[in-house]
CSV table of C-alpha atoms in Angstrom, one decimal:
chain,number,residue,atom,x,y,z
A,1,MET,CA,-34.6,-4.9,-11.3
A,2,ASN,CA,-31.5,-4.8,-13.5
A,3,TYR,CA,-28.3,-3.3,-12.0
A,4,ASP,CA,-25.3,-1.8,-13.8
A,5,ILE,CA,-22.9,-3.4,-11.3
A,6,ILE,CA,-23.5,-6.1,-8.6
A,7,VAL,CA,-20.8,-6.5,-6.0
A,8,ILE,CA,-20.9,-9.9,-4.2
A,9,GLY,CA,-19.4,-9.7,-0.7
A,10,ALA,CA,-19.6,-6.9,1.9
A,11,GLY,CA,-16.3,-7.4,3.5
A,12,ILE,CA,-13.6,-4.8,3.3
A,13,THR,CA,-12.7,-5.4,-0.3
A,14,GLY,CA,-16.3,-5.5,-1.4
A,15,LEU,CA,-17.2,-2.3,0.4
A,16,SER,CA,-14.1,-0.5,-0.8
A,17,SER,CA,-14.8,-1.6,-4.4
A,18,ALA,CA,-18.4,-0.4,-4.2
A,19,TYR,CA,-17.2,2.9,-2.8
A,20,HIS,CA,-14.7,3.6,-5.6
A,21,LEU,CA,-17.0,2.3,-8.3
A,22,LYS,CA,-19.8,4.6,-7.2
A,23,LYS,CA,-17.4,7.6,-6.9
A,24,ARG,CA,-16.2,7.1,-10.4
A,25,ASN,CA,-19.6,6.1,-11.8
A,26,PRO,CA,-22.1,8.3,-9.9
A,27,ASP,CA,-25.0,7.5,-12.2
A,28,ALA,CA,-24.5,3.7,-12.1
A,29,LYS,CA,-27.1,1.6,-10.3
A,30,ILE,CA,-25.0,-0.5,-7.9
A,31,LEU,CA,-26.0,-3.3,-5.6
A,32,VAL,CA,-23.9,-5.0,-2.8
A,33,VAL,CA,-25.1,-8.4,-1.6
A,34,ASP,CA,-23.9,-10.5,1.3
A,35,LYS,CA,-25.2,-13.7,3.0
A,36,ALA,CA,-24.5,-12.3,6.5
A,37,GLY,CA,-26.9,-10.0,8.4
A,38,THR,CA,-24.6,-7.0,8.1
A,39,TYR,CA,-21.3,-6.0,6.6
A,40,SER,CA,-17.8,-7.5,7.3
A,41,GLN,CA,-19.0,-10.6,9.1
A,42,GLY,CA,-16.7,-13.0,7.2
A,43,ASN,CA,-12.9,-13.2,7.4
A,44,THR,CA,-12.7,-9.4,7.7
A,45,ALA,CA,-14.1,-9.8,11.2
A,46,LYS,CA,-11.8,-12.7,12.0
A,47,SER,CA,-8.6,-11.0,11.0
A,48,ALA,CA,-5.7,-9.7,13.1
A,49,ALA,CA,-6.7,-6.3,11.9
A,50,ALA,CA,-3.3,-4.8,11.5
A,51,PHE,CA,-1.3,-3.0,8.8
A,52,ARG,CA,2.3,-2.6,7.6
A,53,ASP,CA,4.3,-1.7,4.6
A,54,PHE,CA,7.2,-4.1,5.3
A,55,PHE,CA,6.9,-6.5,2.4
A,56,SER,CA,9.5,-8.3,0.2
A,57,LEU,CA,7.6,-7.6,-3.0
A,58,ARG,CA,7.4,-4.0,-4.1
A,59,GLU,CA,3.8,-4.4,-5.4
A,60,ASN,CA,2.7,-5.3,-1.9
A,61,GLN,CA,4.6,-2.3,-0.5
A,62,ILE,CA,2.9,0.1,-3.0
A,63,MET,CA,-0.6,-1.1,-2.3
A,64,ALA,CA,-0.2,-1.1,1.5
A,65,GLN,CA,1.5,2.3,1.6
A,66,ALA,CA,-1.3,3.9,-0.4
A,67,SER,CA,-4.0,2.3,1.7
A,68,ILE,CA,-2.3,3.3,4.9
A,69,ALA,CA,-2.0,6.9,3.7
A,70,PHE,CA,-5.7,6.9,2.9
A,71,TYR,CA,-6.7,5.5,6.3
A,72,LYS,CA,-4.4,7.9,8.1
A,73,ASN,CA,-6.0,10.8,6.3
A,74,LEU,CA,-9.5,9.6,7.4
A,75,GLN,CA,-8.5,9.6,11.0
A,76,ASP,CA,-6.1,12.5,11.3
A,77,LYS,CA,-7.5,15.0,8.7
A,78,GLN,CA,-11.2,14.0,8.5
A,79,GLY,CA,-11.6,13.1,12.2
A,80,ILE,CA,-13.1,9.7,11.5
A,81,ASP,CA,-12.1,7.2,14.2
A,82,ILE,CA,-11.1,3.9,12.7
A,83,GLY,CA,-9.0,2.8,15.7
A,84,MET,CA,-5.8,3.3,13.8
A,85,LYS,CA,-2.7,3.2,16.1
A,86,PHE,CA,0.8,3.5,14.7
A,87,CYS,CA,2.4,1.2,17.3
A,88,GLY,CA,4.7,-0.3,14.6
A,89,TYR,CA,5.7,-3.8,13.7
A,90,LEU,CA,8.6,-5.3,15.5
A,91,PHE,CA,10.4,-8.1,13.6
A,92,LEU,CA,12.7,-10.3,15.7
A,93,PHE,CA,15.2,-12.3,13.7
A,94,ASP,CA,17.4,-15.2,14.8
A,95,HIS,CA,20.0,-14.2,12.2
A,96,GLU,CA,21.9,-11.0,11.3
A,97,LYS,CA,20.3,-8.3,9.1
A,98,ASP,CA,22.3,-5.3,8.0
A,99,GLU,CA,21.6,-1.7,6.9
A,100,LYS,CA,21.6,-2.8,3.3
A,101,PHE,CA,18.6,-5.1,4.0
A,102,VAL,CA,16.7,-2.3,5.9
A,103,SER,CA,17.3,0.2,3.2
A,104,LYS,CA,14.7,-1.6,1.1
A,105,TYR,CA,12.1,-0.6,3.7
A,106,PRO,CA,12.0,3.2,3.9
A,107,ASN,CA,10.0,3.3,7.2
A,108,SER,CA,12.1,0.8,9.0
A,109,ARG,CA,15.1,0.8,11.3
A,110,ILE,CA,17.3,-1.6,13.1
A,111,ILE,CA,16.7,-1.5,16.8
A,112,THR,CA,19.9,-0.7,18.7
A,113,GLU,CA,18.2,-0.3,22.1
A,114,ASP,CA,18.6,-3.1,24.7
A,115,LEU,CA,16.0,-5.8,24.1
A,116,SER,CA,16.9,-8.0,27.1
A,117,SER,CA,14.6,-6.2,29.5
A,118,ILE,CA,11.6,-7.3,27.4
A,119,PHE,CA,12.6,-10.5,25.6
A,120,ASN,CA,14.8,-13.5,26.2
A,121,VAL,CA,17.3,-12.7,23.5
A,122,ASN,CA,19.8,-15.5,24.4
A,123,ILE,CA,18.4,-19.0,24.1
A,124,ASP,CA,20.2,-21.8,25.9
A,125,SER,CA,21.8,-24.5,23.9
A,126,GLU,CA,19.3,-27.3,24.9
A,127,THR,CA,16.3,-25.2,23.9
A,128,ARG,CA,18.0,-24.3,20.6
A,129,LYS,CA,18.5,-28.0,19.9
A,130,ILE,CA,15.1,-29.2,20.9
A,131,MET,CA,13.0,-26.5,19.4
A,132,ASN,CA,15.2,-25.6,16.4
A,133,ILE,CA,15.2,-21.9,17.3
A,134,ASP,CA,18.1,-19.5,18.0
A,135,SER,CA,18.9,-16.4,20.0
A,136,ILE,CA,17.6,-13.1,18.7
A,137,LYS,CA,20.3,-11.5,16.5
A,138,THR,CA,18.4,-8.5,15.0
A,139,ALA,CA,15.3,-6.5,15.7
A,140,ILE,CA,13.7,-4.3,13.0
A,141,LEU,CA,10.9,-1.8,13.6
A,142,ASP,CA,8.5,-0.8,10.8
A,143,SER,CA,7.1,2.5,12.0
A,144,ASN,CA,4.5,2.8,9.2
A,145,ALA,CA,2.5,0.0,10.7
A,146,GLY,CA,0.2,-0.8,13.6
A,147,ILE,CA,-3.3,-1.9,14.4
A,148,ILE,CA,-6.8,-0.9,13.2
A,149,GLU,CA,-10.4,-1.6,14.0
A,150,PRO,CA,-12.0,-3.4,11.1
A,151,ASP,CA,-15.6,-2.7,12.2
A,152,LEU,CA,-14.9,1.0,12.3
A,153,LEU,CA,-13.1,1.0,8.9
A,154,SER,CA,-15.9,-1.1,7.4
A,155,LYS,CA,-18.5,1.3,8.8
A,156,TYR,CA,-16.8,4.2,7.1
A,157,PHE,CA,-17.1,2.5,3.7
A,158,TYR,CA,-20.6,1.3,4.4
A,159,ASP,CA,-21.8,4.7,5.4
A,160,GLN,CA,-20.3,6.2,2.3
A,161,ILE,CA,-21.8,3.8,-0.2
A,162,THR,CA,-25.3,4.0,1.3
A,163,SER,CA,-25.2,7.8,1.4
A,164,MET,CA,-24.2,7.8,-2.3
A,165,GLY,CA,-27.2,5.6,-3.2
A,166,VAL,CA,-25.7,2.1,-3.4
A,167,ASP,CA,-28.3,-0.5,-2.7
A,168,VAL,CA,-27.3,-3.2,-0.1
A,169,ARG,CA,-29.0,-6.5,0.6
A,170,PHE,CA,-27.9,-8.6,3.5
A,171,ASN,CA,-29.1,-12.1,4.4
A,172,THR,CA,-28.9,-12.8,0.6
A,173,HIS,CA,-26.9,-16.0,-0.2
A,174,VAL,CA,-25.6,-16.1,-3.8
A,175,LYS,CA,-25.9,-19.7,-4.9
A,176,ARG,CA,-24.7,-19.5,-8.4
A,177,LEU,CA,-23.7,-17.2,-11.3
A,178,GLY,CA,-26.1,-17.2,-14.2
A,179,LEU,CA,-24.1,-17.8,-17.4
A,180,GLU,CA,-26.2,-17.3,-20.6
A,181,PRO,CA,-25.6,-16.5,-24.3
A,182,ASP,CA,-25.8,-12.9,-25.3
A,183,VAL,CA,-28.2,-13.9,-28.1
A,184,SER,CA,-30.3,-16.8,-27.0
A,185,LEU,CA,-31.7,-19.4,-29.5
A,186,ASP,CA,-33.9,-20.8,-26.7
A,187,TYR,CA,-32.3,-24.2,-27.4
A,188,PRO,CA,-31.6,-26.8,-24.6
A,189,GLY,CA,-28.0,-26.9,-23.4
A,190,GLU,CA,-27.2,-23.2,-24.1
A,191,PRO,CA,-24.7,-21.6,-23.9
A,192,PHE,CA,-22.6,-23.4,-26.5
A,193,ASN,CA,-18.9,-22.7,-27.0
A,194,TRP,CA,-19.5,-20.9,-30.3
A,195,GLN,CA,-22.0,-18.5,-28.6
A,196,LYS,CA,-20.8,-15.3,-27.0
A,197,SER,CA,-21.8,-15.6,-23.4
A,198,SER,CA,-21.7,-13.6,-20.2
A,199,ILE,CA,-23.0,-13.6,-16.6
A,200,LYS,CA,-26.6,-12.3,-16.8
A,201,TYR,CA,-27.7,-12.7,-13.2
A,202,ILE,CA,-27.0,-14.1,-9.7
A,203,GLU,CA,-29.3,-16.7,-8.3
A,204,THR,CA,-29.8,-16.2,-4.6
A,205,ASP,CA,-31.8,-18.1,-2.0
A,206,ARG,CA,-34.6,-15.6,-2.7
A,207,GLU,CA,-34.6,-14.7,-6.3
A,208,LYS,CA,-32.6,-14.0,-9.5
A,209,ILE,CA,-31.0,-10.5,-9.6
A,210,TYR,CA,-30.0,-9.3,-13.0
A,211,GLY,CA,-26.9,-7.2,-13.7
A,212,ASP,CA,-24.6,-6.0,-16.5
A,213,PHE,CA,-21.4,-6.4,-14.6
A,214,PHE,CA,-20.3,-8.3,-11.5
A,215,ILE,CA,-17.6,-7.9,-8.9
A,216,LEU,CA,-16.7,-10.9,-6.9
A,217,CYS,CA,-15.2,-10.0,-3.5
A,218,THR,CA,-16.1,-13.4,-1.9
A,219,ASP,CA,-12.8,-14.4,-0.3
A,220,VAL,CA,-12.6,-18.2,0.1
A,221,TRP,CA,-16.1,-18.7,-1.2
A,222,THR,CA,-15.0,-17.5,-4.7
A,223,THR,CA,-14.1,-21.0,-5.9
A,224,ALA,CA,-17.6,-22.3,-5.3
A,225,LEU,CA,-19.1,-19.6,-7.5
A,226,LEU,CA,-16.5,-19.8,-10.3
A,227,ASP,CA,-16.0,-23.6,-10.6
A,228,PRO,CA,-19.4,-24.2,-12.3
A,229,VAL,CA,-18.6,-21.7,-15.0
A,230,GLY,CA,-15.1,-23.0,-15.5
A,231,ILE,CA,-13.1,-20.1,-14.2
A,232,ASP,CA,-10.1,-20.6,-11.9
A,233,SER,CA,-10.2,-18.6,-8.7
A,234,HIS,CA,-6.5,-18.9,-8.2
A,235,LEU,CA,-6.8,-19.4,-4.5
A,236,ARG,CA,-6.7,-22.1,-1.8
A,237,PRO,CA,-8.1,-21.7,1.7
A,238,LYS,CA,-5.9,-21.9,4.7
A,239,LYS,CA,-7.4,-22.0,8.2
A,240,ARG,CA,-6.1,-19.4,10.6
A,241,MET,CA,-6.7,-19.2,14.3
A,242,ILE,CA,-6.3,-16.3,16.7
A,243,PHE,CA,-6.1,-16.6,20.5
A,244,GLN,CA,-6.6,-13.7,22.9
A,245,VAL,CA,-4.2,-14.2,25.8
A,246,THR,CA,-3.6,-12.1,28.9
A,247,SER,CA,-1.4,-12.3,32.0
A,248,PRO,CA,-0.1,-9.9,34.7
A,249,GLY,CA,3.0,-9.3,32.7
A,250,ILE,CA,1.1,-8.6,29.6
A,251,ARG,CA,-1.2,-6.1,31.4
A,252,GLU,CA,1.9,-4.4,32.7
A,253,ILE,CA,3.5,-3.7,29.3
A,254,ILE,CA,0.7,-3.6,26.8
A,255,ASN,CA,0.1,0.2,27.1
A,256,LYS,CA,3.8,1.2,27.3
A,257,ASN,CA,5.8,3.1,24.7
A,258,ILE,CA,8.2,0.4,23.6
A,259,PHE,CA,10.3,1.7,20.6
A,260,ASN,CA,7.4,4.0,19.7
A,261,ASP,CA,5.4,6.8,21.2
A,262,SER,CA,1.9,5.4,20.5
A,263,GLY,CA,1.3,4.2,24.0
A,264,VAL,CA,0.8,0.7,22.7
A,265,PHE,CA,3.2,-2.2,22.6
A,266,PRO,CA,4.3,-2.9,19.0
A,267,PHE,CA,2.9,-5.8,16.9
A,268,THR,CA,5.7,-8.3,17.4
A,269,ILE,CA,6.7,-11.1,15.1
A,270,PHE,CA,9.0,-13.8,16.6
A,271,PRO,CA,11.3,-16.2,14.9
A,272,THR,CA,9.2,-19.1,13.4
A,273,GLY,CA,6.4,-16.6,12.6
A,274,VAL,CA,4.5,-16.6,15.9
A,275,TYR,CA,3.1,-13.0,16.4
A,276,ALA,CA,1.7,-11.0,19.3
A,277,ARG,CA,-0.8,-8.3,18.2
A,278,PRO,CA,-1.6,-5.8,21.0
A,279,TYR,CA,-5.2,-5.5,22.1
A,280,PRO,CA,-4.8,-2.7,24.6
A,281,SER,CA,-8.4,-2.2,25.7
A,282,ALA,CA,-8.5,-5.8,27.1
A,283,GLY,CA,-5.0,-5.8,28.4
A,284,ALA,CA,-4.2,-8.7,26.1
A,285,PHE,CA,-2.4,-9.9,23.0
A,286,TRP,CA,-3.9,-11.6,20.0
A,287,THR,CA,-1.6,-14.4,19.0
A,288,SER,CA,-1.4,-16.7,15.9
A,289,LEU,CA,0.9,-18.4,13.5
A,290,ALA,CA,0.7,-18.9,9.8
A,291,ASP,CA,1.2,-22.7,9.9
A,292,ASP,CA,1.7,-23.6,6.2
A,293,ILE,CA,3.3,-27.0,6.7
A,294,ASN,CA,1.0,-29.7,8.2
A,295,ARG,CA,-2.1,-27.4,7.7
A,296,ASP,CA,-4.3,-28.8,4.9
A,297,PHE,CA,-6.4,-26.8,2.4
A,298,SER,CA,-9.7,-28.1,3.6
A,299,PHE,CA,-12.7,-25.8,4.1
A,300,THR,CA,-15.7,-25.7,6.4
A,301,GLU,CA,-18.3,-23.0,6.7
A,302,HIS,CA,-17.7,-22.5,10.4
A,303,PRO,CA,-14.1,-23.2,11.4
A,304,GLU,CA,-13.3,-23.7,15.1
A,305,PRO,CA,-10.1,-22.7,16.9
A,306,GLU,CA,-8.0,-25.5,18.3
A,307,PRO,CA,-6.7,-24.8,21.8
A,308,GLU,CA,-4.1,-27.6,21.5
A,309,PHE,CA,-2.6,-25.7,18.5
A,310,TYR,CA,-1.9,-22.8,20.9
A,311,SER,CA,-0.5,-25.1,23.6
A,312,TYR,CA,1.9,-27.0,21.3
A,313,ASN,CA,2.8,-24.6,18.5
A,314,ILE,CA,2.5,-21.0,19.9
A,315,LYS,CA,3.0,-21.1,23.7
A,316,PRO,CA,6.4,-22.8,23.5
A,317,ILE,CA,7.8,-19.9,21.5
A,318,PHE,CA,6.5,-17.3,24.0
A,319,ASP,CA,7.9,-19.4,26.8
A,320,ALA,CA,11.3,-19.2,25.1
A,321,TYR,CA,11.3,-15.6,24.1
A,322,PHE,CA,8.7,-13.5,26.0
A,323,PRO,CA,8.6,-13.5,29.8
A,324,ALA,CA,5.5,-11.3,29.9
A,325,PHE,CA,3.5,-14.5,28.9
A,326,GLN,CA,4.4,-16.3,32.1
A,327,ASN,CA,1.1,-17.5,33.8
A,328,SER,CA,-0.9,-16.4,30.7
A,329,LYS,CA,-4.3,-17.8,29.9
A,330,ILE,CA,-6.6,-17.8,26.8
A,331,THR,CA,-9.6,-15.5,27.3
A,332,SER,CA,-11.1,-15.8,23.8
A,333,SER,CA,-10.3,-17.5,20.4
A,334,TRP,CA,-11.7,-17.7,16.9
A,335,ALA,CA,-10.9,-19.1,13.5
A,336,GLY,CA,-11.2,-18.0,9.9
A,337,TYR,CA,-9.4,-18.4,6.6
A,338,TYR,CA,-6.7,-16.8,4.4
A,339,SER,CA,-7.5,-16.9,0.7
A,340,TYR,CA,-4.1,-17.9,-0.4
A,341,ASN,CA,-2.7,-17.0,-3.8
A,342,THR,CA,-0.2,-19.8,-3.5
A,343,ILE,CA,2.2,-18.6,-6.2
A,344,ASP,CA,3.4,-15.3,-4.7
A,345,PHE,CA,0.9,-14.4,-2.0
A,346,MET,CA,-0.2,-11.3,-3.8
A,347,PRO,CA,-3.8,-10.1,-4.2
A,348,TYR,CA,-5.0,-11.6,-7.5
A,349,ILE,CA,-7.3,-9.2,-9.2
A,350,PHE,CA,-8.4,-10.1,-12.7
A,351,ASN,CA,-11.1,-9.8,-15.4
A,352,ALA,CA,-13.1,-12.7,-16.7
A,353,LEU,CA,-16.2,-12.4,-18.9
A,354,ASN,CA,-18.2,-9.4,-17.5
A,355,MET,CA,-16.6,-9.7,-14.1
A,356,VAL,CA,-13.8,-8.5,-12.0
A,357,ILE,CA,-12.6,-11.0,-9.4
A,358,VAL,CA,-10.7,-10.1,-6.2
A,359,SER,CA,-8.9,-13.3,-5.2
A,360,GLY,CA,-6.0,-14.4,-3.1
A,361,THR,CA,-5.7,-11.5,-0.7
A,362,THR,CA,-3.8,-13.8,1.6
A,363,GLY,CA,-4.7,-12.1,4.8
A,364,GLY,CA,-3.9,-8.6,3.5
A,365,GLY,CA,-7.4,-7.4,2.6
A,366,ILE,CA,-7.6,-4.8,5.3
A,367,MET,CA,-4.2,-3.3,4.9
A,368,LYS,CA,-4.5,-3.1,1.1
A,369,GLY,CA,-8.3,-2.6,1.0
A,370,ASP,CA,-8.5,0.9,-0.4
A,371,SER,CA,-5.9,0.2,-3.1
A,372,ILE,CA,-7.8,-3.0,-4.1
A,373,GLY,CA,-11.0,-1.0,-4.4
A,374,ARG,CA,-9.3,1.5,-6.7
A,375,ILE,CA,-7.9,-1.3,-8.9
A,376,VAL,CA,-11.3,-2.8,-9.2
A,377,ALA,CA,-12.8,0.5,-10.3
A,378,ALA,CA,-10.1,1.0,-12.9
A,379,ARG,CA,-10.4,-2.5,-14.2
A,380,TYR,CA,-14.2,-2.0,-14.6
A,381,LYS,CA,-13.5,0.8,-17.0
A,382,ASN,CA,-10.7,-1.2,-18.8
A,383,GLU,CA,-8.2,1.5,-17.9
A,384,ALA,CA,-4.5,0.8,-18.5
A,385,TYR,CA,-3.4,2.1,-15.1
A,386,THR,CA,-4.8,2.5,-11.6
A,387,THR,CA,-3.9,5.6,-9.7
A,388,LEU,CA,-3.7,4.9,-6.0
A,389,TYR,CA,-4.4,7.3,-3.2
A,390,ASN,CA,-0.8,8.5,-2.8
A,391,GLY,CA,-0.4,9.0,-6.6
A,392,GLU,CA,1.4,5.8,-7.4
A,393,LYS,CA,0.3,4.2,-10.6
A,394,ILE,CA,-0.1,0.4,-11.2
A,395,GLU,CA,-0.4,-1.1,-14.7
A,396,ASN,CA,-3.6,-3.0,-15.2
A,397,THR,CA,-2.5,-5.9,-17.5
A,398,TYR,CA,-5.3,-7.9,-19.2
A,399,ASP,CA,-3.6,-11.2,-19.7
A,400,GLY,CA,-5.4,-12.8,-16.8
A,401,TYR,CA,-4.1,-10.8,-13.8
A,402,TYR,CA,-3.5,-7.2,-12.9
A,403,ARG,CA,0.3,-7.1,-12.5
A,404,THR,CA,3.2,-7.7,-14.8
A,405,THR,CA,5.9,-10.1,-14.2
A,406,LYS,CA,8.5,-7.4,-14.1
A,407,ILE,CA,8.1,-5.4,-11.0
A,408,GLU,CA,10.2,-2.5,-12.2
A,409,ASP,CA,7.9,-2.1,-15.3
A,410,MET,CA,4.8,-2.1,-13.1
A,411,ILE,CA,5.7,1.0,-11.0
A,412,LEU,CA,5.7,4.2,-13.0
């Protein structure tokens, strides 16, 4: 069977891409394939499952804001439970931030309420010296932020695409992309450089599946598929670990209104980057740290969490700043990968041959997932712009990536 479009990967970006492709091309025969037994079993399932629009780059803000608005409409207007809770992101800084800084983030405010009943805001001199940390000088809350359930969000997209007639094949491992000349001479060694060539099929562990166009939403597995055909994936893998931690103090505060009215403690990011993501149903926090330095770019199929990483890199920060973690214990842990675009940590979406490749989401696949799907659908049709859910338009450049170098030119 020959498909018009084959989407490789059934994580959040693959499902969103299939959804928007089918909506805009209702007569197209579309297939989604994934090596797992069901959808969103890769790094989507291993993420912190949160969302925010607090980004230094305007492009990230635009994509996140549009996706958040789409998700909010699903839950509030359409009544589809995706576990979305606007508990906010609380950023704790060990240096001063002023109103001029906050003005760049329309949904944020400087916290003027007393923090000392929740956090240790004053760090003693010995701890400052030993740990290279300082007292909390500023706290900023992003209110257009919170937590979400990736399985519920993924289920929405999956239910939509299957109801629209998209074919899905699980337990199907794509081993390679079949690059062939458009006009074959049946000569050994084809394709040659002077022949016009394209991807004709995917070779799986079961069979060859032919298609006219291909969408790669394969996260950190993208490089293995693109390297043999000489296309750069523009990503590097970084292992990330999450530890579920609870304590009597955590259970006491986790379902309280702290600087919000959601009934859930805000997602909190401490100096040095350690974060505490609320998981209220278990009376726990998920904690992690994006440890760039001294974390190599190696990749294994089944990464394992490292308890000593929590003990020596994360727990000391909580001991210094967060009394609720006293007498805490790890109740669960897991590991996955960020697909890092190491240049600017932006999602990297580009055309190559008869493909659109979603690369380098850098841990933001869920919070920008709907916008990414819309960009893919627009690039499939070679459109000059992508219109996002909230009406914002993004220019689709075709010089290797989807964004321009001038941010102000990109946003219309």
